[in-house]
Short mmCIF file of C-alpha atoms in Angstrom, two decimals:
data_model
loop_
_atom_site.label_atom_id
_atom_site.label_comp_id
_atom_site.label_asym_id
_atom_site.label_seq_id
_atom_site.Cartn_x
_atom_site.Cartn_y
_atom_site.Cartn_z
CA UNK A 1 27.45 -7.90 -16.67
CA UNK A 2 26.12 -4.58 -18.26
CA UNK A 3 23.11 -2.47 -16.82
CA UNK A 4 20.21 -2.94 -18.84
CA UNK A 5 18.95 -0.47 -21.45
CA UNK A 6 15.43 1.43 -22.19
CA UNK A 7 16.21 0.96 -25.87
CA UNK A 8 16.97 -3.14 -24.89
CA UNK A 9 13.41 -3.44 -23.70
CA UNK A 10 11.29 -4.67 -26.26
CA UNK A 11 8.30 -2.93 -25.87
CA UNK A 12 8.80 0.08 -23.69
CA UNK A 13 7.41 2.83 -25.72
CA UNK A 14 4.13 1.15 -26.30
CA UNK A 15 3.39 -1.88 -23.16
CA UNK A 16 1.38 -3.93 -25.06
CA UNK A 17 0.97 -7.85 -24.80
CA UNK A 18 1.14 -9.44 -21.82
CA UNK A 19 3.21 -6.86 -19.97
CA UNK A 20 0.29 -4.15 -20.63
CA UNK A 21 -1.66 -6.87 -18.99
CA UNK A 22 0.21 -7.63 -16.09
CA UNK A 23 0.61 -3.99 -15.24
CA UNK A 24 -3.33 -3.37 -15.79
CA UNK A 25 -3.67 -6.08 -13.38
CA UNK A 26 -1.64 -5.04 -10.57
CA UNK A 27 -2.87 -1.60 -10.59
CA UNK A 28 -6.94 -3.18 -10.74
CA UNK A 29 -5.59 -5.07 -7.69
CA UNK A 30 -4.24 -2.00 -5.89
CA UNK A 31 -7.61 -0.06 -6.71
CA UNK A 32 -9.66 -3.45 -5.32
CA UNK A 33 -7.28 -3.85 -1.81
CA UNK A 34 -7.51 -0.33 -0.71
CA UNK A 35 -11.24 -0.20 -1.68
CA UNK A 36 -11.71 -3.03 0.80
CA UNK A 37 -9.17 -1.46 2.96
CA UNK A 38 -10.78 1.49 3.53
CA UNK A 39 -14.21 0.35 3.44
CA UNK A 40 -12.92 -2.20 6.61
CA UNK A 41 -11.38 1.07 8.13
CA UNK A 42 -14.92 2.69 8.09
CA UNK A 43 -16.90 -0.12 9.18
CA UNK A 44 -14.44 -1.34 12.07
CA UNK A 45 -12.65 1.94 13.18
CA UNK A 46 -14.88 3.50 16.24
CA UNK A 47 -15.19 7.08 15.85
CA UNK A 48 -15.82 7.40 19.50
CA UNK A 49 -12.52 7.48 21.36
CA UNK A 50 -11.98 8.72 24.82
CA UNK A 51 -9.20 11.75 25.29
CA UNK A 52 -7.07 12.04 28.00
CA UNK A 53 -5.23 14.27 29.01
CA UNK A 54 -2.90 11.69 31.34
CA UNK A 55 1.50 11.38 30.18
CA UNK A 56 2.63 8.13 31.18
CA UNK A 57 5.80 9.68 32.48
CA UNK A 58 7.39 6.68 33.77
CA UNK A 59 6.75 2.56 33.45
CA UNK A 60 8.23 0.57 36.17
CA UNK A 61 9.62 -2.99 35.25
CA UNK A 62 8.74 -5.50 37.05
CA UNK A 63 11.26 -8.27 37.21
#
């Protein structure tokens, strides 16, 4: 079985048809889940965190 070919594809140079479509779609998608990502981020993501200045230098197990 041979690699496949830009010059194979059948409409590579232009994307029309339903590929244009599909790929308009998926990047509208992208644009529409990080605009609800981001606007979650904002909304839920307190601004107000408490520093310390405490290492955790070492965790005992507890078997």
């Amino acid at each position: 079985m041979s690699e496949p070919r830009l010059q194979d594809i059948g409409d590579y140079n232009t994307l029309s048809g339903e590929k244009g479509r599909i790929v308009w779609a998926v990047i509208i998608a992208g644009l529409i889940i990080g605009t609800i990502y981001l606007a979650a981020r904002m909304y839920f993501v307190p601004d107000d965190r408490i520093q310390t200045g405490d290492d955790i230098v070492k965790i005992s197990i507890v078997k």
